[in-house]
Coordinates of C-alpha atoms and ligand atoms in Angstrom, one line a residue:
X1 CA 0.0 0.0 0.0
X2 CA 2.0 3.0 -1.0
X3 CA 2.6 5.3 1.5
X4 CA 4.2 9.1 2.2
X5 CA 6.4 9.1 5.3
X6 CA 5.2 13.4 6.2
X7 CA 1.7 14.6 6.9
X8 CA -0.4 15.7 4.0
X9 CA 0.6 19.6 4.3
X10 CA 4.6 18.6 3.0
X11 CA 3.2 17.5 -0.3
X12 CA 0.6 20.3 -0.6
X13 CA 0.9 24.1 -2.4
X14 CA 0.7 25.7 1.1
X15 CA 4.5 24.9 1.6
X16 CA 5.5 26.5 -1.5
X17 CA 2.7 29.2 -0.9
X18 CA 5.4 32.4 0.0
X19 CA 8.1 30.7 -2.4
X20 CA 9.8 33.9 -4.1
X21 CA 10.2 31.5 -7.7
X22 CA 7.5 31.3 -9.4
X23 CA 6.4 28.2 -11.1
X24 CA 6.7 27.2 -15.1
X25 CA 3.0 28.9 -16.2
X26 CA 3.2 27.0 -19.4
X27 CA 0.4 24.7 -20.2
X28 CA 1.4 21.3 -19.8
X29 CA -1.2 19.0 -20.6
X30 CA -2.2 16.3 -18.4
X31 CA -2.0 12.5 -19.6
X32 CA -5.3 11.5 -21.0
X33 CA -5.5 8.0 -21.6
X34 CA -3.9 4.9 -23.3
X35 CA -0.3 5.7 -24.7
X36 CA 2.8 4.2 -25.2
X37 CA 6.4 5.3 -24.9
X38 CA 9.5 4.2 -24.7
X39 CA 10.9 5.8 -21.7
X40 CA 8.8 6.6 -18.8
X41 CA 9.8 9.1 -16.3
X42 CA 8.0 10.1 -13.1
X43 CA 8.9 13.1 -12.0
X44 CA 9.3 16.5 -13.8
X45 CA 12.4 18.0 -11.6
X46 CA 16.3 18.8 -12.4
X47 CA 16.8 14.5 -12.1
X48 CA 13.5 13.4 -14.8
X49 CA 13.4 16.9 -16.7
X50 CA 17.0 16.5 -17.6
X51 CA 16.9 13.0 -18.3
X52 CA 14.1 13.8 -20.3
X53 CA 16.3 16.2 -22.1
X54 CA 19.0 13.7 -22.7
X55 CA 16.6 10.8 -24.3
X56 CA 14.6 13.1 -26.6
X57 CA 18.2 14.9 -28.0
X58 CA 19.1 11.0 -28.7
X59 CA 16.0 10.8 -30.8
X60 CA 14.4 8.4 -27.9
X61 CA 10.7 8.9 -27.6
X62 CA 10.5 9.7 -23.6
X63 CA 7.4 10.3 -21.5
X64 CA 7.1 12.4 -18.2
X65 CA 4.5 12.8 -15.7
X66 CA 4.3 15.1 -12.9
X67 CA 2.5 15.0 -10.5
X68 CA 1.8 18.7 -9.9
X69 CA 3.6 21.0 -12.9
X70 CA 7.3 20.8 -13.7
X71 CA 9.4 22.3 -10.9
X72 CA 7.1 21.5 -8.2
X73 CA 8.9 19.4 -6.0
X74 CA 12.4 20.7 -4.5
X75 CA 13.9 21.8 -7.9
X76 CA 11.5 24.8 -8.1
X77 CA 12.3 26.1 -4.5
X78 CA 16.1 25.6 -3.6
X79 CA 18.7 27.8 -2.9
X80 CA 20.2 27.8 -6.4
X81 CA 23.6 26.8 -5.3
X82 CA 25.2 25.0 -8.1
X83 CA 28.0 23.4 -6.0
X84 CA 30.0 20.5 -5.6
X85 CA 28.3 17.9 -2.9
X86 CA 25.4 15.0 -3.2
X87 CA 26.9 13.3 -0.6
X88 CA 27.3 13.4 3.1
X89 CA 29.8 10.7 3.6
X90 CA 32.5 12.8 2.9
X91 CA 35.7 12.6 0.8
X92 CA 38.2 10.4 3.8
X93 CA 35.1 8.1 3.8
X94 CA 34.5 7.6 0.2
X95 CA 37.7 7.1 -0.4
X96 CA 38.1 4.3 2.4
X97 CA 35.3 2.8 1.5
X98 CA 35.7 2.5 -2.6
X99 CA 39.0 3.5 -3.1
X100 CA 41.2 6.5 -4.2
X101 CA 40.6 5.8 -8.1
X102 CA 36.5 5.4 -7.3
X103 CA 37.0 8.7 -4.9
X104 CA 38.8 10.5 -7.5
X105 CA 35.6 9.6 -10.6
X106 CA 33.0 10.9 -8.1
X107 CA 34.8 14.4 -7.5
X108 CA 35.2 14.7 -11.1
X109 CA 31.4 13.6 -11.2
X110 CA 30.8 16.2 -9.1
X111 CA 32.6 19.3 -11.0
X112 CA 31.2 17.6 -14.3
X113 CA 27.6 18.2 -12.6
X114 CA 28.7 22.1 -12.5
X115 CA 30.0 22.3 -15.8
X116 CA 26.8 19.8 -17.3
X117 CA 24.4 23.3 -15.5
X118 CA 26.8 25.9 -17.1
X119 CA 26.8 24.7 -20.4
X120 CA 22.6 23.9 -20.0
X121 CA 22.4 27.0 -19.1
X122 CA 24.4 28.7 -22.4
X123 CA 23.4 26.4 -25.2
X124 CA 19.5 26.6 -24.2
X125 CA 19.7 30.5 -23.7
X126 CA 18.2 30.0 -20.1
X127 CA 19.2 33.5 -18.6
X128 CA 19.0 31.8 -14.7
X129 CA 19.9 35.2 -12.8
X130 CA 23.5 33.6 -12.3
X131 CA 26.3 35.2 -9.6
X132 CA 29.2 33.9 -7.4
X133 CA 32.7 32.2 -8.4
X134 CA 32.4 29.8 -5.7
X135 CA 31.2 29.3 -2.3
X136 CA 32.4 29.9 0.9
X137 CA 32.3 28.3 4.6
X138 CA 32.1 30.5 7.6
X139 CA 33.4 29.3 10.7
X140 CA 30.7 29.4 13.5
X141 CA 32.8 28.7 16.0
X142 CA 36.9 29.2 16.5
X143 CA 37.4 25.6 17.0
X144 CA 36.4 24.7 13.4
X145 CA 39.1 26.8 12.1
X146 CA 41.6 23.8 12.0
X147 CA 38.8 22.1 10.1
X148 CA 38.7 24.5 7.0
X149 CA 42.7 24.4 7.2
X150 CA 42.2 20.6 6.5
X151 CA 39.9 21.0 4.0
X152 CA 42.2 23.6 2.0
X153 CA 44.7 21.1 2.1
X154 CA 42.1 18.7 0.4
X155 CA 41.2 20.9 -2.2
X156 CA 45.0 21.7 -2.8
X157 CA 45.5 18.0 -3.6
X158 CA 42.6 18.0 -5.8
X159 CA 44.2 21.0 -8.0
X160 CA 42.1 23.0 -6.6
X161 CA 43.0 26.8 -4.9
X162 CA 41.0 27.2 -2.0
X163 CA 41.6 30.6 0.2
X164 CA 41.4 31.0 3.8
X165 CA 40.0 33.7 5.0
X166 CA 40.9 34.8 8.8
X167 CA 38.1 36.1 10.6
X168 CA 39.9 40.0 10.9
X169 CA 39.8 39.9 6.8
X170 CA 36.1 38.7 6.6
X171 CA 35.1 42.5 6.7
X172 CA 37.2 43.4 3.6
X173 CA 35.9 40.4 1.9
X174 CA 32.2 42.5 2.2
X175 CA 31.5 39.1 4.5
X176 CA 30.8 40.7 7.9
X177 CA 28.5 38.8 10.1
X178 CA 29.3 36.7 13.8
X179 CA 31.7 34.2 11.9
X180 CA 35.2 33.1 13.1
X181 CA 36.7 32.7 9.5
X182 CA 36.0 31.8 6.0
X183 CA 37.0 29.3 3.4
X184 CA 36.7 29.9 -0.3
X185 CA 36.4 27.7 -2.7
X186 CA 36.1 28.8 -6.4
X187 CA 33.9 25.9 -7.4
X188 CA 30.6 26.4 -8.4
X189 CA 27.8 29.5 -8.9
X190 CA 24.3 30.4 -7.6
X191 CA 21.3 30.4 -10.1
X192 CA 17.5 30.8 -10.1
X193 CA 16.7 27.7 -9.8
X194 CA 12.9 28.4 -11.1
X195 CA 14.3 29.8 -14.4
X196 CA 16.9 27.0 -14.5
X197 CA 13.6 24.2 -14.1
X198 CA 11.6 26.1 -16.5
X199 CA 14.3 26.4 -18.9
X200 CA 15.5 22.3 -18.6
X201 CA 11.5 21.7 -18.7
X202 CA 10.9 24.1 -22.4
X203 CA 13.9 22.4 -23.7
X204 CA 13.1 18.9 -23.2
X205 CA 9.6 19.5 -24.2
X206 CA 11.2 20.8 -27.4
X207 CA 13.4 18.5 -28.3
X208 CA 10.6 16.4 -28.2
X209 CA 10.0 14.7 -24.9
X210 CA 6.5 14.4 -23.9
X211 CA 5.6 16.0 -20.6
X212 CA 2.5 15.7 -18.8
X213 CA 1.4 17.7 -15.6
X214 CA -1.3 17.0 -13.5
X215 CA -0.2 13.4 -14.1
X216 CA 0.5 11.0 -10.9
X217 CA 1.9 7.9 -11.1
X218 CA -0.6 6.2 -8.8
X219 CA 0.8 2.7 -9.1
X220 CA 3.4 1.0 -11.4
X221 CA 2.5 -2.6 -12.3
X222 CA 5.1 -4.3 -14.4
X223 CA 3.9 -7.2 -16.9
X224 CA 5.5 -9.3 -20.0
X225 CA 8.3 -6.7 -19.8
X226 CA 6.1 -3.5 -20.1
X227 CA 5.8 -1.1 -17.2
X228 CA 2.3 0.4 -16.9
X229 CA 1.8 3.4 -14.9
X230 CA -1.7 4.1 -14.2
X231 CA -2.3 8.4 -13.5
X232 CA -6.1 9.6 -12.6
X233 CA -7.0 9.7 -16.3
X234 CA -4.3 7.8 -18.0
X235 CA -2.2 5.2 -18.9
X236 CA 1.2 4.8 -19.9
X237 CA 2.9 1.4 -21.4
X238 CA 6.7 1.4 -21.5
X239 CA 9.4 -0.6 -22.1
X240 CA 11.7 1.3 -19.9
X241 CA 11.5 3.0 -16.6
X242 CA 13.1 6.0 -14.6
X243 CA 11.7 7.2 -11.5
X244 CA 13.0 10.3 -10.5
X245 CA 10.7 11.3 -6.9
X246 CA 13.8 11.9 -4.6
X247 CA 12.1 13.5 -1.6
X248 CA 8.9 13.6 -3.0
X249 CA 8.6 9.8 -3.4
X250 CA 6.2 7.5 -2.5
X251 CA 6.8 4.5 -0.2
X252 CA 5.3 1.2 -1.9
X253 CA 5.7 2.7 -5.6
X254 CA 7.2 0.8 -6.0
X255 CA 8.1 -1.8 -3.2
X256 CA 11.5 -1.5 -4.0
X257 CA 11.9 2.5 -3.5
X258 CA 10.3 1.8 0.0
X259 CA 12.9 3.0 2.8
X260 CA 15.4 3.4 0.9
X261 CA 15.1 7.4 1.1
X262 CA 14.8 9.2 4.1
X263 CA 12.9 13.1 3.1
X264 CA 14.2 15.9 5.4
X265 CA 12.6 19.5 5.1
X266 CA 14.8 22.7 4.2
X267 CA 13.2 26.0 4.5
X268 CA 14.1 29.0 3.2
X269 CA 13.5 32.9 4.0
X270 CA 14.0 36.0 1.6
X271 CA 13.9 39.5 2.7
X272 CA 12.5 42.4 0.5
X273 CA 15.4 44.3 -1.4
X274 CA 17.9 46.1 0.8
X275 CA 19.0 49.4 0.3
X276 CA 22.8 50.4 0.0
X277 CA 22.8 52.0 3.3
X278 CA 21.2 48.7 5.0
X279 CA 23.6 46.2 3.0
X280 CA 26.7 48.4 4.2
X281 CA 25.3 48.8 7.5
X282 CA 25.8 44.6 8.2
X283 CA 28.9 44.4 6.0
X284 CA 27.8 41.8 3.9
X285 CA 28.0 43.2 0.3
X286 CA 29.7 39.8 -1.2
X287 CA 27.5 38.1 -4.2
X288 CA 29.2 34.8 -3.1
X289 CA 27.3 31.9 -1.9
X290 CA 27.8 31.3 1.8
X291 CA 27.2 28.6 4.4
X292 CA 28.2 28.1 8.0
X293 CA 30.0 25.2 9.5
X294 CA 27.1 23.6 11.4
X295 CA 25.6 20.5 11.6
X296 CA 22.6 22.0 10.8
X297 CA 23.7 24.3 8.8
X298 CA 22.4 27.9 7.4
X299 CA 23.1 28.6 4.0
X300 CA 22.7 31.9 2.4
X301 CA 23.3 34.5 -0.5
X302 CA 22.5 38.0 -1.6
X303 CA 20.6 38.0 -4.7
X304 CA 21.0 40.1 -8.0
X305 CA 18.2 41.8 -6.8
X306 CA 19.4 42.3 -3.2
X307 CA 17.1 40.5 -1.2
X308 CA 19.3 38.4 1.1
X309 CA 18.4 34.5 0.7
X310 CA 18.9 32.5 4.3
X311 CA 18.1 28.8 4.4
X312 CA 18.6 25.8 7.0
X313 CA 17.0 22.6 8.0
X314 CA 16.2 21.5 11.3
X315 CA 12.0 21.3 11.4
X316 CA 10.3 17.5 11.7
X317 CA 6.6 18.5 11.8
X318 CA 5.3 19.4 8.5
X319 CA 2.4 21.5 9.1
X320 CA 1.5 25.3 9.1
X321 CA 2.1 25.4 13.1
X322 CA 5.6 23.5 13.0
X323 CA 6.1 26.1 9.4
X324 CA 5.3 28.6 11.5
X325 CA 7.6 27.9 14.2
X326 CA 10.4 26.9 11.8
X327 CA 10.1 30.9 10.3
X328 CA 10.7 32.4 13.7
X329 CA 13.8 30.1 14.7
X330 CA 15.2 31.3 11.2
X331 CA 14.3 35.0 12.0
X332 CA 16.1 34.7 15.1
X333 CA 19.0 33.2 13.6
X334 CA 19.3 35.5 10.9
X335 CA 18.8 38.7 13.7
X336 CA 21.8 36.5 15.5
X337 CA 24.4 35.8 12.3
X338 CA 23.0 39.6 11.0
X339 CA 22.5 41.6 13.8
X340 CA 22.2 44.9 11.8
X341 CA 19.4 43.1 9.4
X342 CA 17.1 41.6 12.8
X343 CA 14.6 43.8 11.7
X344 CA 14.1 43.5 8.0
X345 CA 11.1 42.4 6.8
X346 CA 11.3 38.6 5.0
X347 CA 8.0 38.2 2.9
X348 CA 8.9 35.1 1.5
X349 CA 9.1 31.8 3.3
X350 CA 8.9 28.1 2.3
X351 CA 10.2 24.3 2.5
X352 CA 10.6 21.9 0.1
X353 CA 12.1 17.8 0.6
X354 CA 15.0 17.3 0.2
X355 CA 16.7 13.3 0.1
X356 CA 19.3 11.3 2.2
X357 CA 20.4 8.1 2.2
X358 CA 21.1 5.3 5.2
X359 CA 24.5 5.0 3.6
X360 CA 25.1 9.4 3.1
X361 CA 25.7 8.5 -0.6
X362 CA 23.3 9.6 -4.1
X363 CA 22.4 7.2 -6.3
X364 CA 21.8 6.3 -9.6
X365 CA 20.8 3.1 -10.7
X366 CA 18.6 0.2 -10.9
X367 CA 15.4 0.0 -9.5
X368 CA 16.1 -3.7 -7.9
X369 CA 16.0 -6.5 -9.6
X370 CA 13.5 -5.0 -12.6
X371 CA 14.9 -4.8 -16.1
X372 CA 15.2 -2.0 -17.5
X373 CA 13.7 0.4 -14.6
X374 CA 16.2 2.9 -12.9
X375 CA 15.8 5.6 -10.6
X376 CA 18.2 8.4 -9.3
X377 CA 17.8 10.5 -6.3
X378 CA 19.2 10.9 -2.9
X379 CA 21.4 14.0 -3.1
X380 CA 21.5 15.2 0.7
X381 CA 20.4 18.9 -0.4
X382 CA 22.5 19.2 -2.7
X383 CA 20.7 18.3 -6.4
X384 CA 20.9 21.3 -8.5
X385 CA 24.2 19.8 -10.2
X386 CA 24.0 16.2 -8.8
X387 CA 20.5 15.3 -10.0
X388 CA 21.0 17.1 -13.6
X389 CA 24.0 15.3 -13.7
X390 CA 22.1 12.0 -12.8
X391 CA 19.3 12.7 -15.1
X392 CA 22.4 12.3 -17.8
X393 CA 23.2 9.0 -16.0
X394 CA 20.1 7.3 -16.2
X395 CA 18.8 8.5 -19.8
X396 CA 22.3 7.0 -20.3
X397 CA 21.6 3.9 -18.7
X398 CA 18.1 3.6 -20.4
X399 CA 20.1 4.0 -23.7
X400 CA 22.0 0.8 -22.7
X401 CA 25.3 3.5 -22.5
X402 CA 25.6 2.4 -19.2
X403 CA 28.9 4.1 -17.6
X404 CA 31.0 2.9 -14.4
X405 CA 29.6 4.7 -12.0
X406 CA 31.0 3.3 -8.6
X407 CA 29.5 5.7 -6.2
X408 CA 26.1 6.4 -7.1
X409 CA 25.3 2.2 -8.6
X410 CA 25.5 0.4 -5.5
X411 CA 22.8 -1.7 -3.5
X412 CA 21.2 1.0 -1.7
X413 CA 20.4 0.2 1.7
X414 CA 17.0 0.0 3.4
X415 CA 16.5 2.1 6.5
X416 CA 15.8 -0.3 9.3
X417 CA 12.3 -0.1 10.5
X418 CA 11.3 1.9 7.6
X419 CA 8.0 2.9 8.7
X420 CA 9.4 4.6 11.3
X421 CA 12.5 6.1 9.5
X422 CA 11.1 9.8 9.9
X423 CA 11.4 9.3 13.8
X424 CA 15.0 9.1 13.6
X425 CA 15.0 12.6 12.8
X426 CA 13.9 14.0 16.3
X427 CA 17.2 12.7 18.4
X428 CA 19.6 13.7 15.2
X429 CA 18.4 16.9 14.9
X430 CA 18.0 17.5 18.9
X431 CA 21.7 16.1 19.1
X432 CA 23.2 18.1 16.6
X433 CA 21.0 21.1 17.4
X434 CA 23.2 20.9 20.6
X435 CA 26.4 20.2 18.9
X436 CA 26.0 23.3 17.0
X437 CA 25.0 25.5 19.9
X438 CA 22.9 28.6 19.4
X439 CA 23.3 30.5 16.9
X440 CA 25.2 33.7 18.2
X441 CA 28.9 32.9 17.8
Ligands
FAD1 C1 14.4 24.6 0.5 C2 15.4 23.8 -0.4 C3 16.6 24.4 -0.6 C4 17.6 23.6 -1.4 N1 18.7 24.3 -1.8 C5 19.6 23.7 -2.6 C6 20.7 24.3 -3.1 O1 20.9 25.6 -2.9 N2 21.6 23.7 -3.9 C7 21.4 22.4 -4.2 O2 22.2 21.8 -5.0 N3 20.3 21.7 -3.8 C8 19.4 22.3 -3.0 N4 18.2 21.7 -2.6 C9 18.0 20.3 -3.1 C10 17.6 20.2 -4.5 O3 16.6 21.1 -4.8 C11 17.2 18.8 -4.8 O4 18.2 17.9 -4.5 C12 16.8 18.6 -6.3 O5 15.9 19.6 -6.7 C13 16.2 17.2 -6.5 O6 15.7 17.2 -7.8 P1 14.8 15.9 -8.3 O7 14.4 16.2 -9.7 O8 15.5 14.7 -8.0 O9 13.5 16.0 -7.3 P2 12.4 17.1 -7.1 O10 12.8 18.4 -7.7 O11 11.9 17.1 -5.7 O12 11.2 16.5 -8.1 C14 10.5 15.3 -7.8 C15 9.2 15.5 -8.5 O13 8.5 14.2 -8.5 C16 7.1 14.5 -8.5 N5 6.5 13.3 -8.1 C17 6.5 12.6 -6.9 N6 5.8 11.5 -7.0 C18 5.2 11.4 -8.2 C19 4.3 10.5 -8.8 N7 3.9 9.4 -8.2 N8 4.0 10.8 -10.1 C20 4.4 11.9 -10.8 N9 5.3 12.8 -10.2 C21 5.6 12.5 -8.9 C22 7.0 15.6 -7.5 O14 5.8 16.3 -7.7 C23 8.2 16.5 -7.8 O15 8.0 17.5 -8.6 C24 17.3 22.3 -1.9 C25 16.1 21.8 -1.6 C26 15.1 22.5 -0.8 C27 13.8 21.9 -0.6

């Protein structure tokens, strides 16, 4: 019996309600019934749209359905950070675990992913509001200092010049705000993420992929090697299979997907447009993407338009009280990391799901022991390159170009007790809430 791990407001407009990116308003039309494809994707964000992209420029004939309209789920409400991550194992762990050759592929996975967005981006004339050579790390505390000295050393040895930024230079760097120090790292830029959706969704539909909002997938039944995916109104028969739900999937649809991803909430908060004299008056006049060094970790940016973007993670109850509660923890953290903006008004505030898995690692490949059915998701917050990258991966796979992927193709493991899997949640995020301390430095 399939089954959504959150109560009924997570998948529901009110969460995105106050989101600042507005959705594709193109007319998608919703499946209507019997067809046949080839390919059939569920799910219409960065991971399907962009395998969607992939199949129809290969002259496959690919089908998506959405459940809501492309861009719905998390890939029309993030941050826009176009950054190295997926994971949150860690580079000393990865490379323990599969090796240094395995470790050394997924890194250049990972600063593929960026360049994959870039050059989306230019050859589809998608003008996605983009800023920021880099991102950097703030130090929240002086004892992490050593910390970012280790990880400079890590990018050194993977070629790449990372700057460290003491804490009396932060100022000069326009990043003034209660941090100990800064790490830069020249990987990466921030874009609109609901202009970069849009733009991924206009171009698959163009190249010729078939998209369908409004669409569900309400079950998948798979019979004499055909995969038929029932929606409220249709049916789709096809040979092949990618389900691309990440945080937004369903337990049960199919069996296989059930426990093996665990959705977590981020939220977000956007201020109206500062003035000159207000973005002086913090100190904080860098376009670079920024996050801090906790557990729980804020991230944040000023936008083209200077509004300043905040996010973090760190609510379990999805429901306007808990969303309500979740917005004034933020505001006071952003009054405590930007004293001089405490009192700025933020009209915009939202959450979205994001994806982890039990082992911290993406993934990207088959869908159990069914042929020809793949799905990709799993990206720990960090899917705007990852999962356009993995939409590649599994139109790929679908077009039996199936590349070594060591990482991300793995048996990916259940969570124990998966019914229950949400619960886990409350001690972790207690725990590291304490860890972190609060959010004055
Ligand atoms: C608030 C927030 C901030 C974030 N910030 C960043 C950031 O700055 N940088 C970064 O890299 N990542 C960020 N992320 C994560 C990133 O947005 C995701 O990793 C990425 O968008 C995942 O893309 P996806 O296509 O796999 O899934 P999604 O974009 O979530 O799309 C899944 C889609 O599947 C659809 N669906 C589900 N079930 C069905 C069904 N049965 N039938 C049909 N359709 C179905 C849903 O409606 C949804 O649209 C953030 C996420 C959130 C929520």
């Amino acid at each position: 019996m399939p089954r959504r791990i959150y109560e009924g407001y997570a998948y529901s407009d009110a969460a995105r309600a106050e989101c600042i990116w507005p959705l594709p308003d193109q007319n998608w039309p919703a499946l209507d019934g019997e067809t046949t494809t080839d390919v059939a994707i569920i799910g219409g964000g960065y991971t399907g749209l962009s395998a969607a992209l992939h199949l129809a420029k290969s002259g496959v004939d690919a089908t998506l359905l959405e459940a809501h309209v492309p861009g719905w789920g998390a890939s029309g409400r993030n941050g826009g950070f176009c950054c190295i991550g997926g994971d949150k194992m860690g580079p000393g762990a990865i490379r323990k675990r599969f090796g240094p050759d395995a470790a050394q592929a997924y890194f250049t996975a990972q600063r593929g992913a960026i360049d994959l967005v870039k050059d989306l981006l230019a050859t589809n004339d998608i003008d996605a509001d983009t800023h920021s050579n880099g991102e950097v790390q703030l130090a929240h505390r002086a004892n992490v200092l050593p910390t970012l000295r280790a990880e400079r050393d890590h990018w050194a040895g993977c070629g790449i010049d990372a700057t460290l930024i003491p804490q009396q230079e932060l100022a000069n760097h326009g990043l003034s705000g209660t941090f100990y120090g800064g790490l830069h790292v020249p990987l990466g830029f921030a874009l609109n993420p609901g202009k970069f959706v849009t733009g991924l969704a206009t171009a698959a539909a163009h190249a010729g992929a078939r998209i369908h909002a409004h669409s569900p997938a309400l079950s998948i039944t798979q019979t004499n090697g055909r995969y038929r995916l029932d929606t409220p109104n249709g049916r789709l028969i096809a040979r092949k299979l990618i389900l691309a739900t990440n945080g937004y999937g369903t337990d049960g649809l199919p069996d296989w997907l059930t426990g093996r991803y665990l959705p977590l909430q981020s939220n977000i908060l956007v201020t109206r447009p500062l003035s000159d004299s207000e973005i002086s008056a913090q100190g904080w006049t860098t376009d670079l993407m920024a996050y801090d060094s906790r557990n729980l970790l804020h991230y944040f940016r000023l936008l083209p338009d200077r509004r300043f973007l905040f996010g973090a993670r760190g609510n379990v109850r999805a429901s306007a009280q808990g969303q309500t509660e979740m917005r004034a923890r933020m505001r006071r953290d952003l009054a405590a990391l930007f004293p001089a903006w405490a009192k700025i008004e933020t009209p915009y505030f939202w959450s979205g799901l994001i994806s982890l898995s039990r082992d911290l690692l993406p993934y990207a490949g088959p869908i159990g022991a069914w042929e020809n059915a793949w799905a990709g998701m799993n990206y720990h917050g960090n899917g705007v390159a990852m999962g356009t990258w993995v939409g590649v991966r599994l139109a790929d796979m679908a077009m039996g170009r199936s590349s070594a992927l060591p990482i991300h193709t793995r048996t990916l493991p259940r969570f124990p007790l998966p019914g229950l899997r949400r619960s886990y949640l409350y001690p972790a995020i207690l725990g590291y809430r304490w860890k972190d301390g609060p959010p004055t430095a």
